[in-house]
Amino acid sequence: MGSYGEYKVRKAIKKIEATSSGKYKAFHNLYIPKQDGSTSQMDHIILSDQGLFVIETKNYSGWIFGDETSKYWTQVIYKRKEKFLNPILQNKGHIKALRDWLGEAFSHIPIHSVVVFLPRAKFKSDTHFVHAYVVYPKQLKQVLEQHQTKVIDRETKQLLTQKLETVLVKNKQQEKEMKKRHVQTIRTKQKRTEQHIQQNRCPKCGGALVVKRGKYGKFKSCSNYPKCKFTQAIR
């Protein structure tokens, strides 16, 4: 299901590339190394003279409810409701990993967050997104064209291209191995997080977790708030 969404978005990006006279350079299916030894998998990155556009693809159908800051968004199909991670926050994590990996030499490069849903997803919350674009594939070109100020010179663009090409998946076998390693790392981190929570220790900073009551019921919060904002709902 997810790969179908990535295919449709890749097709839209290729169309933009073909008609842009070399203005845009796209990279698909990248695994960016993170400082903790894991990787951040990114669906698509577009490089232009105006900066980098990090694109997260979501292949959901039905009604979609969500805002910029909520941890989870909601998918509704008839009477069935499913929660999924806020893709804006998810892409924010991708962008942080990308910035850390690019390093100080590229710290001046603007990085724009773009979340793309397929047309069968219909947004039912009248929300204005400030820190990310949330669009359909046919709106991608419009997002790119909103940025006209040239901020990257030819030499920097070449250096970025060379660096991004080092983390591209080059063949099916490598993709299979990278996905397996990526999933194993995520599961290990999730298991470690669960263990910390069970011990009432914050998995982010090691502080004590305390039980609080909020609008949606009880939840665990780090005692080091507001320095650490980790929370976990109690079900």
JSON list of C-alpha atoms in Angstrom, two decimals:
[
{"chain": "A", "resi": 1, "resn": "MET", "atom": "CA", "xyz": [0.00, 0.00, 0.00]},
{"chain": "A", "resi": 2, "resn": "GLY", "atom": "CA", "xyz": [2.71, 2.48, 1.01]},
{"chain": "A", "resi": 3, "resn": "SER", "atom": "CA", "xyz": [4.84, 1.63, -2.03]},
{"chain": "A", "resi": 4, "resn": "TYR", "atom": "CA", "xyz": [1.89, 2.39, -4.32]},
{"chain": "A", "resi": 5, "resn": "GLY", "atom": "CA", "xyz": [1.64, 5.90, -2.89]},
{"chain": "A", "resi": 6, "resn": "GLU", "atom": "CA", "xyz": [5.39, 6.41, -3.34]},
{"chain": "A", "resi": 7, "resn": "TYR", "atom": "CA", "xyz": [5.08, 5.19, -6.95]},
{"chain": "A", "resi": 8, "resn": "LYS", "atom": "CA", "xyz": [2.29, 7.69, -7.72]},
{"chain": "A", "resi": 9, "resn": "VAL", "atom": "CA", "xyz": [4.22, 10.57, -6.18]},
{"chain": "A", "resi": 10, "resn": "ARG", "atom": "CA", "xyz": [7.42, 9.53, -7.95]},
{"chain": "A", "resi": 11, "resn": "LYS", "atom": "CA", "xyz": [5.50, 9.57, -11.22]},
{"chain": "A", "resi": 12, "resn": "ALA", "atom": "CA", "xyz": [4.29, 13.12, -10.52]},
{"chain": "A", "resi": 13, "resn": "ILE", "atom": "CA", "xyz": [7.84, 14.22, -9.63]},
{"chain": "A", "resi": 14, "resn": "LYS", "atom": "CA", "xyz": [9.26, 12.70, -12.83]},
{"chain": "A", "resi": 15, "resn": "LYS", "atom": "CA", "xyz": [6.72, 14.67, -14.84]},
{"chain": "A", "resi": 16, "resn": "ILE", "atom": "CA", "xyz": [7.86, 17.87, -13.10]},
{"chain": "A", "resi": 17, "resn": "GLU", "atom": "CA", "xyz": [11.52, 17.01, -13.76]},
{"chain": "A", "resi": 18, "resn": "ALA", "atom": "CA", "xyz": [10.83, 16.32, -17.45]},
{"chain": "A", "resi": 19, "resn": "THR", "atom": "CA", "xyz": [9.24, 19.73, -17.99]},
{"chain": "A", "resi": 20, "resn": "SER", "atom": "CA", "xyz": [11.55, 21.86, -15.82]},
{"chain": "A", "resi": 21, "resn": "SER", "atom": "CA", "xyz": [14.65, 22.05, -18.08]},
{"chain": "A", "resi": 22, "resn": "GLY", "atom": "CA", "xyz": [16.91, 20.75, -15.32]},
{"chain": "A", "resi": 23, "resn": "LYS", "atom": "CA", "xyz": [15.61, 23.11, -12.66]},
{"chain": "A", "resi": 24, "resn": "TYR", "atom": "CA", "xyz": [14.74, 20.25, -10.30]},
{"chain": "A", "resi": 25, "resn": "LYS", "atom": "CA", "xyz": [16.72, 17.14, -9.37]},
{"chain": "A", "resi": 26, "resn": "ALA", "atom": "CA", "xyz": [14.88, 14.37, -7.52]},
{"chain": "A", "resi": 27, "resn": "PHE", "atom": "CA", "xyz": [16.19, 11.61, -5.25]},
{"chain": "A", "resi": 28, "resn": "HIS", "atom": "CA", "xyz": [13.99, 8.68, -4.22]},
{"chain": "A", "resi": 29, "resn": "ASN", "atom": "CA", "xyz": [14.13, 6.19, -1.36]},
{"chain": "A", "resi": 30, "resn": "LEU", "atom": "CA", "xyz": [17.04, 7.49, 0.70]},
{"chain": "A", "resi": 31, "resn": "TYR", "atom": "CA", "xyz": [18.36, 6.13, 4.01]},
{"chain": "A", "resi": 32, "resn": "ILE", "atom": "CA", "xyz": [20.03, 8.95, 5.96]},
{"chain": "A", "resi": 33, "resn": "PRO", "atom": "CA", "xyz": [22.45, 7.80, 8.71]},
{"chain": "A", "resi": 34, "resn": "LYS", "atom": "CA", "xyz": [21.56, 9.14, 12.18]},
{"chain": "A", "resi": 35, "resn": "GLN", "atom": "CA", "xyz": [23.87, 9.90, 15.09]},
{"chain": "A", "resi": 36, "resn": "ASP", "atom": "CA", "xyz": [22.51, 6.98, 17.14]},
{"chain": "A", "resi": 37, "resn": "GLY", "atom": "CA", "xyz": [23.47, 4.46, 14.44]},
{"chain": "A", "resi": 38, "resn": "SER", "atom": "CA", "xyz": [19.97, 4.08, 13.00]},
{"chain": "A", "resi": 39, "resn": "THR", "atom": "CA", "xyz": [18.68, 5.50, 9.72]},
{"chain": "A", "resi": 40, "resn": "SER", "atom": "CA", "xyz": [15.92, 7.87, 8.63]},
{"chain": "A", "resi": 41, "resn": "GLN", "atom": "CA", "xyz": [14.10, 6.60, 5.53]},
{"chain": "A", "resi": 42, "resn": "MET", "atom": "CA", "xyz": [12.93, 9.37, 3.21]},
{"chain": "A", "resi": 43, "resn": "ASP", "atom": "CA", "xyz": [10.54, 8.81, 0.32]},
{"chain": "A", "resi": 44, "resn": "HIS", "atom": "CA", "xyz": [11.64, 11.69, -1.92]},
{"chain": "A", "resi": 45, "resn": "ILE", "atom": "CA", "xyz": [13.92, 14.74, -1.86]},
{"chain": "A", "resi": 46, "resn": "ILE", "atom": "CA", "xyz": [13.85, 17.42, -4.54]},
{"chain": "A", "resi": 47, "resn": "LEU", "atom": "CA", "xyz": [16.88, 19.67, -4.96]},
{"chain": "A", "resi": 48, "resn": "SER", "atom": "CA", "xyz": [16.52, 23.07, -6.63]},
{"chain": "A", "resi": 49, "resn": "ASP", "atom": "CA", "xyz": [18.22, 26.46, -6.61]},
{"chain": "A", "resi": 50, "resn": "GLN", "atom": "CA", "xyz": [15.63, 27.41, -3.99]},
{"chain": "A", "resi": 51, "resn": "GLY", "atom": "CA", "xyz": [16.55, 24.70, -1.47]},
{"chain": "A", "resi": 52, "resn": "LEU", "atom": "CA", "xyz": [15.66, 21.12, -0.58]},
{"chain": "A", "resi": 53, "resn": "PHE", "atom": "CA", "xyz": [12.10, 19.77, -0.49]},
{"chain": "A", "resi": 54, "resn": "VAL", "atom": "CA", "xyz": [11.67, 16.70, 1.73]},
{"chain": "A", "resi": 55, "resn": "ILE", "atom": "CA", "xyz": [8.54, 14.81, 0.70]},
{"chain": "A", "resi": 56, "resn": "GLU", "atom": "CA", "xyz": [6.69, 12.33, 2.90]},
{"chain": "A", "resi": 57, "resn": "THR", "atom": "CA", "xyz": [4.09, 10.21, 1.08]},
{"chain": "A", "resi": 58, "resn": "LYS", "atom": "CA", "xyz": [0.90, 8.99, 2.78]},
{"chain": "A", "resi": 59, "resn": "ASN", "atom": "CA", "xyz": [-1.31, 6.44, 1.06]},
{"chain": "A", "resi": 60, "resn": "TYR", "atom": "CA", "xyz": [-4.52, 6.78, 3.08]},
{"chain": "A", "resi": 61, "resn": "SER", "atom": "CA", "xyz": [-8.13, 6.87, 1.96]},
{"chain": "A", "resi": 62, "resn": "GLY", "atom": "CA", "xyz": [-11.28, 8.18, 3.65]},
{"chain": "A", "resi": 63, "resn": "TRP", "atom": "CA", "xyz": [-11.65, 11.28, 5.79]},
{"chain": "A", "resi": 64, "resn": "ILE", "atom": "CA", "xyz": [-8.52, 12.69, 7.42]},
{"chain": "A", "resi": 65, "resn": "PHE", "atom": "CA", "xyz": [-8.61, 14.80, 10.59]},
{"chain": "A", "resi": 66, "resn": "GLY", "atom": "CA", "xyz": [-5.51, 16.42, 12.04]},
{"chain": "A", "resi": 67, "resn": "ASP", "atom": "CA", "xyz": [-3.64, 19.60, 12.87]},
{"chain": "A", "resi": 68, "resn": "GLU", "atom": "CA", "xyz": [-0.01, 20.63, 12.89]},
{"chain": "A", "resi": 69, "resn": "THR", "atom": "CA", "xyz": [0.88, 19.91, 16.51]},
{"chain": "A", "resi": 70, "resn": "SER", "atom": "CA", "xyz": [-1.16, 16.80, 17.42]},
{"chain": "A", "resi": 71, "resn": "LYS", "atom": "CA", "xyz": [0.90, 13.65, 17.89]},
{"chain": "A", "resi": 72, "resn": "TYR", "atom": "CA", "xyz": [-1.66, 11.60, 15.95]},
{"chain": "A", "resi": 73, "resn": "TRP", "atom": "CA", "xyz": [-4.05, 12.21, 13.06]},
{"chain": "A", "resi": 74, "resn": "THR", "atom": "CA", "xyz": [-7.26, 10.25, 12.49]},
{"chain": "A", "resi": 75, "resn": "GLN", "atom": "CA", "xyz": [-8.47, 8.34, 9.44]},
{"chain": "A", "resi": 76, "resn": "VAL", "atom": "CA", "xyz": [-12.23, 7.70, 9.24]},
{"chain": "A", "resi": 77, "resn": "ILE", "atom": "CA", "xyz": [-13.77, 5.18, 6.83]},
{"chain": "A", "resi": 78, "resn": "TYR", "atom": "CA", "xyz": [-17.49, 4.84, 7.48]},
{"chain": "A", "resi": 79, "resn": "LYS", "atom": "CA", "xyz": [-17.69, 4.09, 11.25]},
{"chain": "A", "resi": 80, "resn": "ARG", "atom": "CA", "xyz": [-14.12, 2.85, 11.59]},
{"chain": "A", "resi": 81, "resn": "LYS", "atom": "CA", "xyz": [-11.51, 5.20, 13.05]},
{"chain": "A", "resi": 82, "resn": "GLU", "atom": "CA", "xyz": [-7.77, 4.64, 12.96]},
{"chain": "A", "resi": 83, "resn": "LYS", "atom": "CA", "xyz": [-5.01, 6.83, 14.39]},
{"chain": "A", "resi": 84, "resn": "PHE", "atom": "CA", "xyz": [-1.66, 7.34, 12.66]},
{"chain": "A", "resi": 85, "resn": "LEU", "atom": "CA", "xyz": [1.41, 9.41, 13.45]},
{"chain": "A", "resi": 86, "resn": "ASN", "atom": "CA", "xyz": [1.20, 13.07, 12.48]},
{"chain": "A", "resi": 87, "resn": "PRO", "atom": "CA", "xyz": [3.10, 13.10, 9.14]},
{"chain": "A", "resi": 88, "resn": "ILE", "atom": "CA", "xyz": [4.22, 16.71, 9.68]},
{"chain": "A", "resi": 89, "resn": "LEU", "atom": "CA", "xyz": [5.97, 15.73, 12.93]},
{"chain": "A", "resi": 90, "resn": "GLN", "atom": "CA", "xyz": [7.28, 12.61, 11.21]},
{"chain": "A", "resi": 91, "resn": "ASN", "atom": "CA", "xyz": [8.77, 14.68, 8.39]},
{"chain": "A", "resi": 92, "resn": "LYS", "atom": "CA", "xyz": [10.17, 17.13, 10.94]},
{"chain": "A", "resi": 93, "resn": "GLY", "atom": "CA", "xyz": [12.20, 14.22, 12.31]},
{"chain": "A", "resi": 94, "resn": "HIS", "atom": "CA", "xyz": [13.39, 13.36, 8.80]},
{"chain": "A", "resi": 95, "resn": "ILE", "atom": "CA", "xyz": [14.50, 16.95, 8.23]},
{"chain": "A", "resi": 96, "resn": "LYS", "atom": "CA", "xyz": [16.41, 17.05, 11.52]},
{"chain": "A", "resi": 97, "resn": "ALA", "atom": "CA", "xyz": [18.23, 13.84, 10.57]},
{"chain": "A", "resi": 98, "resn": "LEU", "atom": "CA", "xyz": [19.01, 15.31, 7.15]},
{"chain": "A", "resi": 99, "resn": "ARG", "atom": "CA", "xyz": [20.36, 18.55, 8.65]},
{"chain": "A", "resi": 100, "resn": "ASP", "atom": "CA", "xyz": [22.53, 16.65, 11.14]},
{"chain": "A", "resi": 101, "resn": "TRP", "atom": "CA", "xyz": [23.91, 14.46, 8.35]},
{"chain": "A", "resi": 102, "resn": "LEU", "atom": "CA", "xyz": [24.57, 17.35, 5.94]},
{"chain": "A", "resi": 103, "resn": "GLY", "atom": "CA", "xyz": [26.51, 19.17, 8.64]},
{"chain": "A", "resi": 104, "resn": "GLU", "atom": "CA", "xyz": [27.61, 22.74, 9.17]},
{"chain": "A", "resi": 105, "resn": "ALA", "atom": "CA", "xyz": [28.74, 23.25, 5.56]},
{"chain": "A", "resi": 106, "resn": "PHE", "atom": "CA", "xyz": [25.12, 23.07, 4.37]},
{"chain": "A", "resi": 107, "resn": "SER", "atom": "CA", "xyz": [23.41, 24.61, 7.42]},
{"chain": "A", "resi": 108, "resn": "HIS", "atom": "CA", "xyz": [22.33, 27.67, 5.39]},
{"chain": "A", "resi": 109, "resn": "ILE", "atom": "CA", "xyz": [20.31, 25.59, 2.91]},
{"chain": "A", "resi": 110, "resn": "PRO", "atom": "CA", "xyz": [16.52, 26.02, 3.30]},
{"chain": "A", "resi": 111, "resn": "ILE", "atom": "CA", "xyz": [14.70, 22.71, 3.75]},
{"chain": "A", "resi": 112, "resn": "HIS", "atom": "CA", "xyz": [10.96, 22.67, 3.05]},
{"chain": "A", "resi": 113, "resn": "SER", "atom": "CA", "xyz": [8.62, 20.02, 4.46]},
{"chain": "A", "resi": 114, "resn": "VAL", "atom": "CA", "xyz": [6.01, 18.56, 2.08]},
{"chain": "A", "resi": 115, "resn": "VAL", "atom": "CA", "xyz": [3.45, 15.86, 2.93]},
{"chain": "A", "resi": 116, "resn": "VAL", "atom": "CA", "xyz": [1.62, 14.33, -0.04]},
{"chain": "A", "resi": 117, "resn": "PHE", "atom": "CA", "xyz": [-1.65, 12.39, 0.24]},
{"chain": "A", "resi": 118, "resn": "LEU", "atom": "CA", "xyz": [-3.29, 10.60, -2.68]},
{"chain": "A", "resi": 119, "resn": "PRO", "atom": "CA", "xyz": [-6.61, 12.07, -3.89]},
{"chain": "A", "resi": 120, "resn": "ARG", "atom": "CA", "xyz": [-8.72, 9.37, -2.23]},
{"chain": "A", "resi": 121, "resn": "ALA", "atom": "CA", "xyz": [-7.89, 10.99, 1.13]},
{"chain": "A", "resi": 122, "resn": "LYS", "atom": "CA", "xyz": [-10.22, 13.90, 1.93]},
{"chain": "A", "resi": 123, "resn": "PHE", "atom": "CA", "xyz": [-9.32, 16.46, 4.60]},
{"chain": "A", "resi": 124, "resn": "LYS", "atom": "CA", "xyz": [-12.20, 17.29, 6.90]},
{"chain": "A", "resi": 125, "resn": "SER", "atom": "CA", "xyz": [-10.46, 19.67, 9.29]},
{"chain": "A", "resi": 126, "resn": "ASP", "atom": "CA", "xyz": [-10.17, 23.28, 8.20]},
{"chain": "A", "resi": 127, "resn": "THR", "atom": "CA", "xyz": [-6.56, 23.65, 9.27]},
{"chain": "A", "resi": 128, "resn": "HIS", "atom": "CA", "xyz": [-3.91, 26.06, 8.01]},
{"chain": "A", "resi": 129, "resn": "PHE", "atom": "CA", "xyz": [-0.46, 24.49, 8.07]},
{"chain": "A", "resi": 130, "resn": "VAL", "atom": "CA", "xyz": [2.40, 26.88, 8.83]},
{"chain": "A", "resi": 131, "resn": "HIS", "atom": "CA", "xyz": [5.51, 24.68, 8.94]},
{"chain": "A", "resi": 132, "resn": "ALA", "atom": "CA", "xyz": [4.70, 22.25, 6.14]},
{"chain": "A", "resi": 133, "resn": "TYR", "atom": "CA", "xyz": [2.79, 21.88, 2.89]},
{"chain": "A", "resi": 134, "resn": "VAL", "atom": "CA", "xyz": [0.07, 19.21, 2.93]},
{"chain": "A", "resi": 135, "resn": "VAL", "atom": "CA", "xyz": [-1.01, 18.60, -0.67]},
{"chain": "A", "resi": 136, "resn": "TYR", "atom": "CA", "xyz": [-2.04, 16.14, -3.37]},
{"chain": "A", "resi": 137, "resn": "PRO", "atom": "CA", "xyz": [0.41, 15.04, -6.13]},
{"chain": "A", "resi": 138, "resn": "LYS", "atom": "CA", "xyz": [-1.00, 17.47, -8.71]},
{"chain": "A", "resi": 139, "resn": "GLN", "atom": "CA", "xyz": [-0.22, 20.37, -6.35]},
{"chain": "A", "resi": 140, "resn": "LEU", "atom": "CA", "xyz": [3.48, 19.53, -6.01]},
{"chain": "A", "resi": 141, "resn": "LYS", "atom": "CA", "xyz": [4.58, 21.73, -8.91]},
{"chain": "A", "resi": 142, "resn": "GLN", "atom": "CA", "xyz": [2.68, 24.66, -7.44]},
{"chain": "A", "resi": 143, "resn": "VAL", "atom": "CA", "xyz": [4.50, 24.19, -4.12]},
{"chain": "A", "resi": 144, "resn": "LEU", "atom": "CA", "xyz": [7.89, 24.20, -5.85]},
{"chain": "A", "resi": 145, "resn": "GLU", "atom": "CA", "xyz": [7.06, 27.26, -7.92]},
{"chain": "A", "resi": 146, "resn": "GLN", "atom": "CA", "xyz": [6.11, 29.28, -4.84]},
{"chain": "A", "resi": 147, "resn": "HIS", "atom": "CA", "xyz": [9.83, 29.51, -4.12]},
{"chain": "A", "resi": 148, "resn": "GLN", "atom": "CA", "xyz": [11.59, 31.69, -6.68]},
{"chain": "A", "resi": 149, "resn": "THR", "atom": "CA", "xyz": [14.54, 33.19, -4.79]},
{"chain": "A", "resi": 150, "resn": "LYS", "atom": "CA", "xyz": [17.82, 31.50, -5.75]},
{"chain": "A", "resi": 151, "resn": "VAL", "atom": "CA", "xyz": [19.75, 30.56, -2.59]},
{"chain": "A", "resi": 152, "resn": "ILE", "atom": "CA", "xyz": [22.04, 27.77, -3.85]},
{"chain": "A", "resi": 153, "resn": "ASP", "atom": "CA", "xyz": [24.88, 28.32, -6.33]},
{"chain": "A", "resi": 154, "resn": "ARG", "atom": "CA", "xyz": [25.96, 25.77, -8.93]},
{"chain": "A", "resi": 155, "resn": "GLU", "atom": "CA", "xyz": [28.94, 24.46, -6.95]},
{"chain": "A", "resi": 156, "resn": "THR", "atom": "CA", "xyz": [26.88, 23.91, -3.78]},
{"chain": "A", "resi": 157, "resn": "LYS", "atom": "CA", "xyz": [24.19, 22.19, -5.83]},
{"chain": "A", "resi": 158, "resn": "GLN", "atom": "CA", "xyz": [26.77, 19.79, -7.27]},
{"chain": "A", "resi": 159, "resn": "LEU", "atom": "CA", "xyz": [28.17, 19.03, -3.81]},
{"chain": "A", "resi": 160, "resn": "LEU", "atom": "CA", "xyz": [24.66, 18.34, -2.47]},
{"chain": "A", "resi": 161, "resn": "THR", "atom": "CA", "xyz": [23.91, 16.07, -5.43]},
{"chain": "A", "resi": 162, "resn": "GLN", "atom": "CA", "xyz": [27.09, 14.06, -4.82]},
{"chain": "A", "resi": 163, "resn": "LYS", "atom": "CA", "xyz": [26.35, 13.72, -1.10]},
{"chain": "A", "resi": 164, "resn": "LEU", "atom": "CA", "xyz": [22.71, 12.68, -1.56]},
{"chain": "A", "resi": 165, "resn": "GLU", "atom": "CA", "xyz": [23.68, 10.11, -4.18]},
{"chain": "A", "resi": 166, "resn": "THR", "atom": "CA", "xyz": [25.76, 8.29, -1.55]},
{"chain": "A", "resi": 167, "resn": "VAL", "atom": "CA", "xyz": [22.62, 7.34, 0.41]},
{"chain": "A", "resi": 168, "resn": "LEU", "atom": "CA", "xyz": [20.47, 6.25, -2.51]},
{"chain": "A", "resi": 169, "resn": "VAL", "atom": "CA", "xyz": [19.38, 2.62, -2.67]},
{"chain": "A", "resi": 170, "resn": "LYS", "atom": "CA", "xyz": [21.05, 1.31, -5.83]},
{"chain": "A", "resi": 171, "resn": "ASN", "atom": "CA", "xyz": [19.35, -2.06, -6.36]},
{"chain": "A", "resi": 172, "resn": "LYS", "atom": "CA", "xyz": [16.61, -4.37, -5.07]},
{"chain": "A", "resi": 173, "resn": "GLN", "atom": "CA", "xyz": [18.95, -6.45, -2.92]},
{"chain": "A", "resi": 174, "resn": "GLN", "atom": "CA", "xyz": [20.36, -3.38, -1.18]},
{"chain": "A", "resi": 175, "resn": "GLU", "atom": "CA", "xyz": [16.84, -2.03, -0.70]},
{"chain": "A", "resi": 176, "resn": "LYS", "atom": "CA", "xyz": [15.76, -5.30, 0.93]},
{"chain": "A", "resi": 177, "resn": "GLU", "atom": "CA", "xyz": [18.76, -5.26, 3.29]},
{"chain": "A", "resi": 178, "resn": "MET", "atom": "CA", "xyz": [18.32, -1.57, 4.18]},
{"chain": "A", "resi": 179, "resn": "LYS", "atom": "CA", "xyz": [14.60, -2.01, 4.89]},
{"chain": "A", "resi": 180, "resn": "LYS", "atom": "CA", "xyz": [15.28, -5.03, 7.10]},
{"chain": "A", "resi": 181, "resn": "ARG", "atom": "CA", "xyz": [17.96, -3.17, 9.06]},
{"chain": "A", "resi": 182, "resn": "HIS", "atom": "CA", "xyz": [15.76, -0.06, 9.30]},
{"chain": "A", "resi": 183, "resn": "VAL", "atom": "CA", "xyz": [12.78, -2.02, 10.67]},
{"chain": "A", "resi": 184, "resn": "GLN", "atom": "CA", "xyz": [14.96, -3.95, 13.15]},
{"chain": "A", "resi": 185, "resn": "THR", "atom": "CA", "xyz": [16.40, -0.70, 14.51]},
{"chain": "A", "resi": 186, "resn": "ILE", "atom": "CA", "xyz": [12.92, 0.81, 14.91]},
{"chain": "A", "resi": 187, "resn": "ARG", "atom": "CA", "xyz": [11.67, -2.28, 16.76]},
{"chain": "A", "resi": 188, "resn": "THR", "atom": "CA", "xyz": [14.71, -2.26, 19.07]},
{"chain": "A", "resi": 189, "resn": "LYS", "atom": "CA", "xyz": [14.12, 1.42, 19.90]},
{"chain": "A", "resi": 190, "resn": "GLN", "atom": "CA", "xyz": [10.40, 0.79, 20.49]},
{"chain": "A", "resi": 191, "resn": "LYS", "atom": "CA", "xyz": [11.18, -2.11, 22.84]},
{"chain": "A", "resi": 192, "resn": "ARG", "atom": "CA", "xyz": [13.68, 0.04, 24.75]},
{"chain": "A", "resi": 193, "resn": "THR", "atom": "CA", "xyz": [11.12, 2.86, 24.99]},
{"chain": "A", "resi": 194, "resn": "GLU", "atom": "CA", "xyz": [8.45, 0.48, 26.32]},
{"chain": "A", "resi": 195, "resn": "GLN", "atom": "CA", "xyz": [10.86, -0.85, 28.94]},
{"chain": "A", "resi": 196, "resn": "HIS", "atom": "CA", "xyz": [11.69, 2.67, 30.12]},
{"chain": "A", "resi": 197, "resn": "ILE", "atom": "CA", "xyz": [8.01, 3.60, 30.36]},
{"chain": "A", "resi": 198, "resn": "GLN", "atom": "CA", "xyz": [7.23, 0.45, 32.36]},
{"chain": "A", "resi": 199, "resn": "GLN", "atom": "CA", "xyz": [10.00, 1.48, 34.76]},
{"chain": "A", "resi": 200, "resn": "ASN", "atom": "CA", "xyz": [8.56, 5.02, 34.88]},
{"chain": "A", "resi": 201, "resn": "ARG", "atom": "CA", "xyz": [11.70, 6.43, 33.27]},
{"chain": "A", "resi": 202, "resn": "CYS", "atom": "CA", "xyz": [11.56, 8.94, 30.43]},
{"chain": "A", "resi": 203, "resn": "PRO", "atom": "CA", "xyz": [12.98, 7.29, 27.26]},
{"chain": "A", "resi": 204, "resn": "LYS", "atom": "CA", "xyz": [14.16, 10.69, 25.99]},
{"chain": "A", "resi": 205, "resn": "CYS", "atom": "CA", "xyz": [16.06, 12.15, 28.95]},
{"chain": "A", "resi": 206, "resn": "GLY", "atom": "CA", "xyz": [15.97, 9.50, 31.71]},
{"chain": "A", "resi": 207, "resn": "GLY", "atom": "CA", "xyz": [13.87, 11.62, 34.06]},
{"chain": "A", "resi": 208, "resn": "ALA", "atom": "CA", "xyz": [11.04, 10.23, 36.20]},
{"chain": "A", "resi": 209, "resn": "LEU", "atom": "CA", "xyz": [7.60, 9.84, 34.62]},
{"chain": "A", "resi": 210, "resn": "VAL", "atom": "CA", "xyz": [4.60, 11.14, 36.54]},
{"chain": "A", "resi": 211, "resn": "VAL", "atom": "CA", "xyz": [0.91, 10.46, 35.95]},
{"chain": "A", "resi": 212, "resn": "LYS", "atom": "CA", "xyz": [-1.20, 13.46, 34.98]},
{"chain": "A", "resi": 213, "resn": "ARG", "atom": "CA", "xyz": [-4.77, 13.99, 33.84]},
{"chain": "A", "resi": 214, "resn": "GLY", "atom": "CA", "xyz": [-5.55, 15.93, 30.67]},
{"chain": "A", "resi": 215, "resn": "LYS", "atom": "CA", "xyz": [-8.39, 16.65, 28.28]},
{"chain": "A", "resi": 216, "resn": "TYR", "atom": "CA", "xyz": [-8.31, 13.11, 26.89]},
{"chain": "A", "resi": 217, "resn": "GLY", "atom": "CA", "xyz": [-7.70, 11.24, 30.14]},
{"chain": "A", "resi": 218, "resn": "LYS", "atom": "CA", "xyz": [-4.63, 10.12, 32.11]},
{"chain": "A", "resi": 219, "resn": "PHE", "atom": "CA", "xyz": [-1.15, 10.20, 30.64]},
{"chain": "A", "resi": 220, "resn": "LYS", "atom": "CA", "xyz": [2.47, 9.90, 31.72]},
{"chain": "A", "resi": 221, "resn": "SER", "atom": "CA", "xyz": [4.62, 13.02, 31.46]},
{"chain": "A", "resi": 222, "resn": "CYS", "atom": "CA", "xyz": [8.33, 13.63, 32.05]},
{"chain": "A", "resi": 223, "resn": "SER", "atom": "CA", "xyz": [9.07, 15.35, 35.37]},
{"chain": "A", "resi": 224, "resn": "ASN", "atom": "CA", "xyz": [11.63, 17.51, 33.53]},
{"chain": "A", "resi": 225, "resn": "TYR", "atom": "CA", "xyz": [8.88, 19.35, 31.63]},
{"chain": "A", "resi": 226, "resn": "PRO", "atom": "CA", "xyz": [9.10, 21.88, 29.95]},
{"chain": "A", "resi": 227, "resn": "LYS", "atom": "CA", "xyz": [12.74, 21.06, 29.16]},
{"chain": "A", "resi": 228, "resn": "CYS", "atom": "CA", "xyz": [11.62, 17.57, 28.10]},
{"chain": "A", "resi": 229, "resn": "LYS", "atom": "CA", "xyz": [8.14, 17.26, 26.58]},
{"chain": "A", "resi": 230, "resn": "PHE", "atom": "CA", "xyz": [7.80, 13.48, 26.41]},
{"chain": "A", "resi": 231, "resn": "THR", "atom": "CA", "xyz": [4.28, 12.18, 27.07]},
{"chain": "A", "resi": 232, "resn": "GLN", "atom": "CA", "xyz": [2.63, 8.77, 26.80]},
{"chain": "A", "resi": 233, "resn": "ALA", "atom": "CA", "xyz": [-1.11, 8.12, 26.90]},
{"chain": "A", "resi": 234, "resn": "ILE", "atom": "CA", "xyz": [-2.36, 5.59, 29.47]},
{"chain": "A", "resi": 235, "resn": "ARG", "atom": "CA", "xyz": [-4.82, 3.17, 27.90]}
]
